[in-house]
C-alpha atoms as one frame of an Amber mdcrd trajectory, in Angstrom:
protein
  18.225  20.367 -31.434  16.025  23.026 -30.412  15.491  23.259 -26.664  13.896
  25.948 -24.271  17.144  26.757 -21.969  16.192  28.043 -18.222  19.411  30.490
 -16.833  19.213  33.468 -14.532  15.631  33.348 -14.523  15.210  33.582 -17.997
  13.586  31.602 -20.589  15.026  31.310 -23.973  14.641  29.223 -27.063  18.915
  28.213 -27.898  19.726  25.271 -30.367  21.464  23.019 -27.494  23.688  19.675
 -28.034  21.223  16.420 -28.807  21.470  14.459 -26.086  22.583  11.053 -26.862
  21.052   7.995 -24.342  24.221   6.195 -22.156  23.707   2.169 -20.962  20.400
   1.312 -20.136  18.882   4.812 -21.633  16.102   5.414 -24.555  15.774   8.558
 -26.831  12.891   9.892 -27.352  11.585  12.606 -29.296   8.916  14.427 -27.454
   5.437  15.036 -28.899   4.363  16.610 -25.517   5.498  18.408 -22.354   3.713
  19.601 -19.568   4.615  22.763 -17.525   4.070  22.456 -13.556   3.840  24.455
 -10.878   7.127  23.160  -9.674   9.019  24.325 -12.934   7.379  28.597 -12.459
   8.607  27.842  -8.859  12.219  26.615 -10.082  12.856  29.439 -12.932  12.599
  31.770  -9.690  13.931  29.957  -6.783  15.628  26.985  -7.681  18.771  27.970
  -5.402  16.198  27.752  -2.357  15.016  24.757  -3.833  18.532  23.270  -4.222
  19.894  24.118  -0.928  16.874  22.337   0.552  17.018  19.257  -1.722  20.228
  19.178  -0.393  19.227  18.610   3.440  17.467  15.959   2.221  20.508  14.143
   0.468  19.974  15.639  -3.416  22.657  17.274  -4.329  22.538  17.988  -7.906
  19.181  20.096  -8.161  19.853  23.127 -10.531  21.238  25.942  -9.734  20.402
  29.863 -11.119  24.188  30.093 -12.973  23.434  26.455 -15.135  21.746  26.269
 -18.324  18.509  23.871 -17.344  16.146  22.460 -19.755  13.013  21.870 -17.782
  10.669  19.282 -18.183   9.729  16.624 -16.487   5.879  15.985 -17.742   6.383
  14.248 -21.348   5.288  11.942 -23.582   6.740  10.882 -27.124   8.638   8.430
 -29.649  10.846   5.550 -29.295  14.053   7.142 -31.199  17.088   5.014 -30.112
  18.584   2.656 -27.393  21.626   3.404 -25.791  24.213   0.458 -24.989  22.982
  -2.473 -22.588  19.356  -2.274 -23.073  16.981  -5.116 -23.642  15.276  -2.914
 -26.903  11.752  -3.558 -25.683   9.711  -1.583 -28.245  10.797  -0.360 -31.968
  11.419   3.001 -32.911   8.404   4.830 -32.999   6.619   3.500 -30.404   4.772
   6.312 -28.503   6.028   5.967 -24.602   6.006   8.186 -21.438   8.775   7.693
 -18.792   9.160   8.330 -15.143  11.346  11.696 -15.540  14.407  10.235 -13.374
  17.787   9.290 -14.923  20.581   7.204 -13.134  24.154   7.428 -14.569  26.058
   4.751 -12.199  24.425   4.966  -9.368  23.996   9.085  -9.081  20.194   9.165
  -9.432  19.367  12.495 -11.538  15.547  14.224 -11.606  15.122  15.357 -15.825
  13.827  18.632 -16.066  15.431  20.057 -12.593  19.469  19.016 -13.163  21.516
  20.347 -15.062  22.614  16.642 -15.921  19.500  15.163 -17.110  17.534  17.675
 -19.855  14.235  18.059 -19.784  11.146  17.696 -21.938  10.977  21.889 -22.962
  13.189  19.823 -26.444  12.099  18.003 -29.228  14.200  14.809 -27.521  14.893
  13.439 -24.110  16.406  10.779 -22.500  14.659   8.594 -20.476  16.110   5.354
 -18.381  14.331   1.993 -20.407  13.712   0.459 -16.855  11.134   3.744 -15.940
   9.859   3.424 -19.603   6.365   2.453 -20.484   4.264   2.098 -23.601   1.128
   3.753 -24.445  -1.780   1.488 -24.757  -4.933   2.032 -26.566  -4.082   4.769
 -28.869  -4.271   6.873 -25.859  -3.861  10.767 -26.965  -0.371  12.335 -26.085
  -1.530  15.077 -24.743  -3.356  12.742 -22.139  -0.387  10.786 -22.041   1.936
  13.599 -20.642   0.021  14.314 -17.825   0.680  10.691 -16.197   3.507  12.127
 -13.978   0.977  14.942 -12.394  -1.510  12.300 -12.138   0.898  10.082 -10.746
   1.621  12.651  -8.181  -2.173  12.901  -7.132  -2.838   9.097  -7.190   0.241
   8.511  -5.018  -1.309  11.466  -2.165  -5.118   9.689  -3.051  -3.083   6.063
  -1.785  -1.553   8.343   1.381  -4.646   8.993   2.344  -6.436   5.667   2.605
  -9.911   7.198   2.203 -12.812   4.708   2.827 -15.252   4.839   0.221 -17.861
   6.396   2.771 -15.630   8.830   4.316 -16.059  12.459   2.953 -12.730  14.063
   1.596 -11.769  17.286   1.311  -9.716  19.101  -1.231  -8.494  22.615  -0.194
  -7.048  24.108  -2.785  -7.527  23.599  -6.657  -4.635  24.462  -8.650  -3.453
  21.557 -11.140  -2.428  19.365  -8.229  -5.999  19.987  -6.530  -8.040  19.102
  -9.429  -5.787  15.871 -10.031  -6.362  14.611  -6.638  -9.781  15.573  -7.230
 -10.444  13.908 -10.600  -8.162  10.251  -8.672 -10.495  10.361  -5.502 -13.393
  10.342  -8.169 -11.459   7.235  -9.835 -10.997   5.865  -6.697 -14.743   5.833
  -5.756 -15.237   8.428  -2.791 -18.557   8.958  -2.640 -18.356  13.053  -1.244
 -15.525  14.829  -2.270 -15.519  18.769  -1.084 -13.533  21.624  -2.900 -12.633
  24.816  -1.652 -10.873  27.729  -4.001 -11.226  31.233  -4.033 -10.895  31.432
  -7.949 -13.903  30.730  -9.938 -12.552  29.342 -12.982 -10.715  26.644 -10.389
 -14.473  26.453  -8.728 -15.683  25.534 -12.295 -12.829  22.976 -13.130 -12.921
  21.201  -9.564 -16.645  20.552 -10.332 -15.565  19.130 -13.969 -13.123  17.181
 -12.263 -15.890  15.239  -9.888 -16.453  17.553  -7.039 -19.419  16.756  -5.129
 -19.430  20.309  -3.787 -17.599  23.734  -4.272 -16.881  26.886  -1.881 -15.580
  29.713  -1.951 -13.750  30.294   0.773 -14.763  33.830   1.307 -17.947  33.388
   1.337 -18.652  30.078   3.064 -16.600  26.934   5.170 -15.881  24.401   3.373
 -16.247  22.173   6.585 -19.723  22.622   6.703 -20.701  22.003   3.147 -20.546
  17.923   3.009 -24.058  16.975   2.453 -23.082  14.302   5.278 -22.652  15.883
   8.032 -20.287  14.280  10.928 -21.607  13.157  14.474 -18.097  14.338  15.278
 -17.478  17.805  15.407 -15.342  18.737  18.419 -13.372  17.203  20.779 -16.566
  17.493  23.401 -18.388  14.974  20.778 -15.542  12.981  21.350 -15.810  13.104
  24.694 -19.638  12.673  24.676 -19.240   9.405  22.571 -17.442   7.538  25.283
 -19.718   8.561  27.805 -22.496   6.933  25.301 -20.457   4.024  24.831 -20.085
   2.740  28.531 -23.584   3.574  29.890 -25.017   1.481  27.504 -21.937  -1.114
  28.035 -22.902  -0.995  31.750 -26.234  -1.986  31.754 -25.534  -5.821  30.633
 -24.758  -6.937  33.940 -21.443  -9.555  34.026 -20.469  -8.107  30.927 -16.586
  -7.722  30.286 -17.092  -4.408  28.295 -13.476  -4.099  27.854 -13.344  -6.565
  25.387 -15.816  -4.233  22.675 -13.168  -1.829  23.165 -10.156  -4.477  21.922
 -12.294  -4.972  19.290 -13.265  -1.649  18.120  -8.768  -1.843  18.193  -8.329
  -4.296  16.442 -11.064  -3.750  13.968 -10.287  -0.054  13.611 -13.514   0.741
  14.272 -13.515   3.695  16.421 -14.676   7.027  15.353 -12.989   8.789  12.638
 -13.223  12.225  10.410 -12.400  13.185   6.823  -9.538  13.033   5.144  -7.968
  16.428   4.021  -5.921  17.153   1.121  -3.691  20.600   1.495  -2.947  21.234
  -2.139  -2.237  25.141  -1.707   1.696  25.317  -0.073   1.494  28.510   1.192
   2.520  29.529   4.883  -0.491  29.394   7.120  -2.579  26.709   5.381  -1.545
  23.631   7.205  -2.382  25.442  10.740  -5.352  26.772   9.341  -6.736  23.394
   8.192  -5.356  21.771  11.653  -7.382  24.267  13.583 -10.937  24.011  11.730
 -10.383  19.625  10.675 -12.948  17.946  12.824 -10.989  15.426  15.650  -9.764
  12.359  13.866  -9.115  14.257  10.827  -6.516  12.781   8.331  -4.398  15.869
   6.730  -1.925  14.962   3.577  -0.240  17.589   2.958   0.555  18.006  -1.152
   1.329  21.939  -1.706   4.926  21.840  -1.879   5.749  25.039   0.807   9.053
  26.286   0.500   9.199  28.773   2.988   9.132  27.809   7.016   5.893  27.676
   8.048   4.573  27.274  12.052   1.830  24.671  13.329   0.560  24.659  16.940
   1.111  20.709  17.261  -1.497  21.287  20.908  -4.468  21.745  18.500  -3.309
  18.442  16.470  -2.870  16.279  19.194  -5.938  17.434  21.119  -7.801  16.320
  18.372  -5.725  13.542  17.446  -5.109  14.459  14.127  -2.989  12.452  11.606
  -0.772  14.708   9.436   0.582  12.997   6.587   2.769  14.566   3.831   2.860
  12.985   0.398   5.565  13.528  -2.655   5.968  12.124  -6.360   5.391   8.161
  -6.952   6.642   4.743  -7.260   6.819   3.528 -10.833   3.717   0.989  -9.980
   1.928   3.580  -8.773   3.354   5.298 -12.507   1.774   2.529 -14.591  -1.256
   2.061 -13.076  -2.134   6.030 -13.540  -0.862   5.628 -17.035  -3.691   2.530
 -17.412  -6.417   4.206 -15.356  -6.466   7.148 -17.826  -6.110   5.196 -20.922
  -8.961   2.925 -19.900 -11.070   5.650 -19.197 -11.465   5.660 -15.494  -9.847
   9.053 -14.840  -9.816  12.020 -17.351  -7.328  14.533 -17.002  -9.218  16.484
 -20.396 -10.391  19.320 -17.336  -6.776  19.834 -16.500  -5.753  21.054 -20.219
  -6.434  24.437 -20.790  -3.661  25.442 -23.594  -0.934  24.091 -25.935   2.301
  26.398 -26.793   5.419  26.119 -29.056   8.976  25.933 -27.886   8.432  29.999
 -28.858   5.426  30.001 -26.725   7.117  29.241 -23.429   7.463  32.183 -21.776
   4.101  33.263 -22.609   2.797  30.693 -20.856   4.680  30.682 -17.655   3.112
  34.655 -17.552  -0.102  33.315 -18.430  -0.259  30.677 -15.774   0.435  33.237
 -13.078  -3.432  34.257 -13.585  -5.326  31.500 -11.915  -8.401  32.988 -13.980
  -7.007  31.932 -17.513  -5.317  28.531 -17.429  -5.093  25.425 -15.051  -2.221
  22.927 -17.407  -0.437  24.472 -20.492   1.380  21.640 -22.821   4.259  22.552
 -24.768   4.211  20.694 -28.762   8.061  21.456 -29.818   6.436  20.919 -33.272
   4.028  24.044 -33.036   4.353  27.555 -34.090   1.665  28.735 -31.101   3.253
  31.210 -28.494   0.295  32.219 -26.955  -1.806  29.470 -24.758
């Protein structure tokens, strides 16, 4: 089969082996792939990337000197069932697949080992237990970008925000404007953006943004149209003063107790809820130092370099500082249904469709944050320009 092959850097369209699904596996042929941030990141650096996956007890990430097909955003066709599977749905059927494969018990990630290909094909193997079936004639191109949206949905869950609690999105990159479009799902009433590109500006509003900065020209902390009672740790300070002189004037009164249940209740004051979906050195301190007290930060932006945090500044303020990564395959199939029912739309996200041929292209093309947000890859299409 046709397959884009990843090696030394380099991108390049080679006629590979078809891959053929062991026990418990599915082939499918793929009408759609999406390419992330994380696969321009790997072409580049995936040797950085595999020596870290492997402090954290992956072993098998790709390495520069392998032949990789990336890949791990894809929708497409029931083709076959490998040995020892229950045959679920008939050939044909239009599924989309958590990209993970597990041969014994060595779990491998499709698109980013050289032992589980990737969706850059016109077929890939998928395990039948992470498989799902598209319902209501949903689109494939909308059906490929369940894994991103899984990814967001999965941070939007991390970050517990109450329906009246303002979030914050810094950063707006296809990641950013995911987590944008699931808080919208989710029902957050004020959802704040911050980018310095204005075609990302323009998306994150498409996406549901209640309000967009620019960075360089204004702070995103003091754009929510709500503003906080709590803006330093002095208002912090200020509120318990509040809090016992009017608890002190009911004579007899065991105020104690309001204060076991403002515990137990949760109750107490609280900020926003921050999303970090940039990765770059620098951000997480920056957000850290300007977060109102009682912030909640989930970190998203996958930062591959070391980075440095004053923890003083967090704890002073009490900050929570949560980091977020991938899914579980509930959290999978429930994106999957939100979007085909309607109540997400990843349409914003799409910005271009490529060939196999097209590839390359469209790894350059995504560099400029200007031109394109998600390009999908149709193995079926001539296209090799976005």
């Amino acid at each position: 089969m046709k397959a884009v092959v990843c090696s030394e850097g380099k991108l390049e369209v080679a006629e590979v082996a078809a891959p053929r699904p062991g026990p418990g596996q599915v082939l499918i042929s793929v009408s759609r792939c999406g390419i992330c941030g994380s696969d321009l990141h790997a072409r580049v650096h995936c040797d950085d990337l595999a020596d870290l996956a492997a402090t954290t007890g992956y072993d098998n990430f790709m390495r520069s000197d392998q032949r990789v097909v990336l890949g791990h955003e894809f929708c497409g066709e029931v083709v076959e069932y490998g040995p020892g599977c229950r045959k679920r749905w008939r050939p044909g059927t239009k599924v989309v697949a958590l990209p993970i494969l597990r041969n014994g018990r060595e779990p491998e990630l499709t698109g980013l080992s050289e032992a589980a290909p990737g969706g850059y094909a016109e077929q890939v193997v998928v395990q039948e237990s992470m498989t799902f079936p598209v319902p209501n004639g949903l689109s494939d191109e909308h059906a490929a970008l369940t894994e991103p949206m899984a990814v967001a949905w999965h941070a939007v869950r991390r970050g517990r925000v109450g329906k009246g609690r303002t979030a914050y999105v810094i950063g707006c990159g296809p990641i950013g404007l995911a987590v944008i479009s699931m808080l919208r799902a989710a029902g957050v009433k004020t959802i704040v953006a911050s980018d310095f590109s204005p075609r990302r500006r323009e998306l994150a509003t498409r996406c549901g943004a209640d309000v967009v900065v620019d960075p360089a020209a204004d702070s995103p902390w003091t754009a929510a149209p709500k503003k906080s009672r709590v803006t330093g740790v002095t208002d912090v300070l200020n509120l318990g003063f509040d809090a016992m002189e009017r608890l002190r004037r009911l004579p007899n009164l065991p105020w104690w107790y309001a204060f076991r249940l403002a515990h137990t209740l949760n109750a107490g004051p609280s900020g926003p809820v921050i999303f970090e979906c940039v990765g770059v050195p620098g951000i997480i301190d920056q957000i850290l130092t300007a977060a109102p007290p009682m912030s909640r930060v989930v970190v998203v932006g996958v930062c591959m370099e070391a980075d440095r945090i004053r923890p003083a500044v967090a704890i002073n303020k009490e900050i929570d500082l949560r980091f977020a990564f991938g899914y579980d395959p509930g959290e999978f199939r429930d994106t999957l249904h939100m979007i085909a029912d309607g109540k997400v739309d990843p349409s914003p996200l799409i910005t271009g469709t490529v060939g196999l041929a097209g590839v390359d292209n469209a790894f350059t093309a995504l560099a400029n944050p200007e031109q394109h947000a998600k390009i999908l890859i149709d193995p079926t299409s001539p296209a090799i320009e976005p």
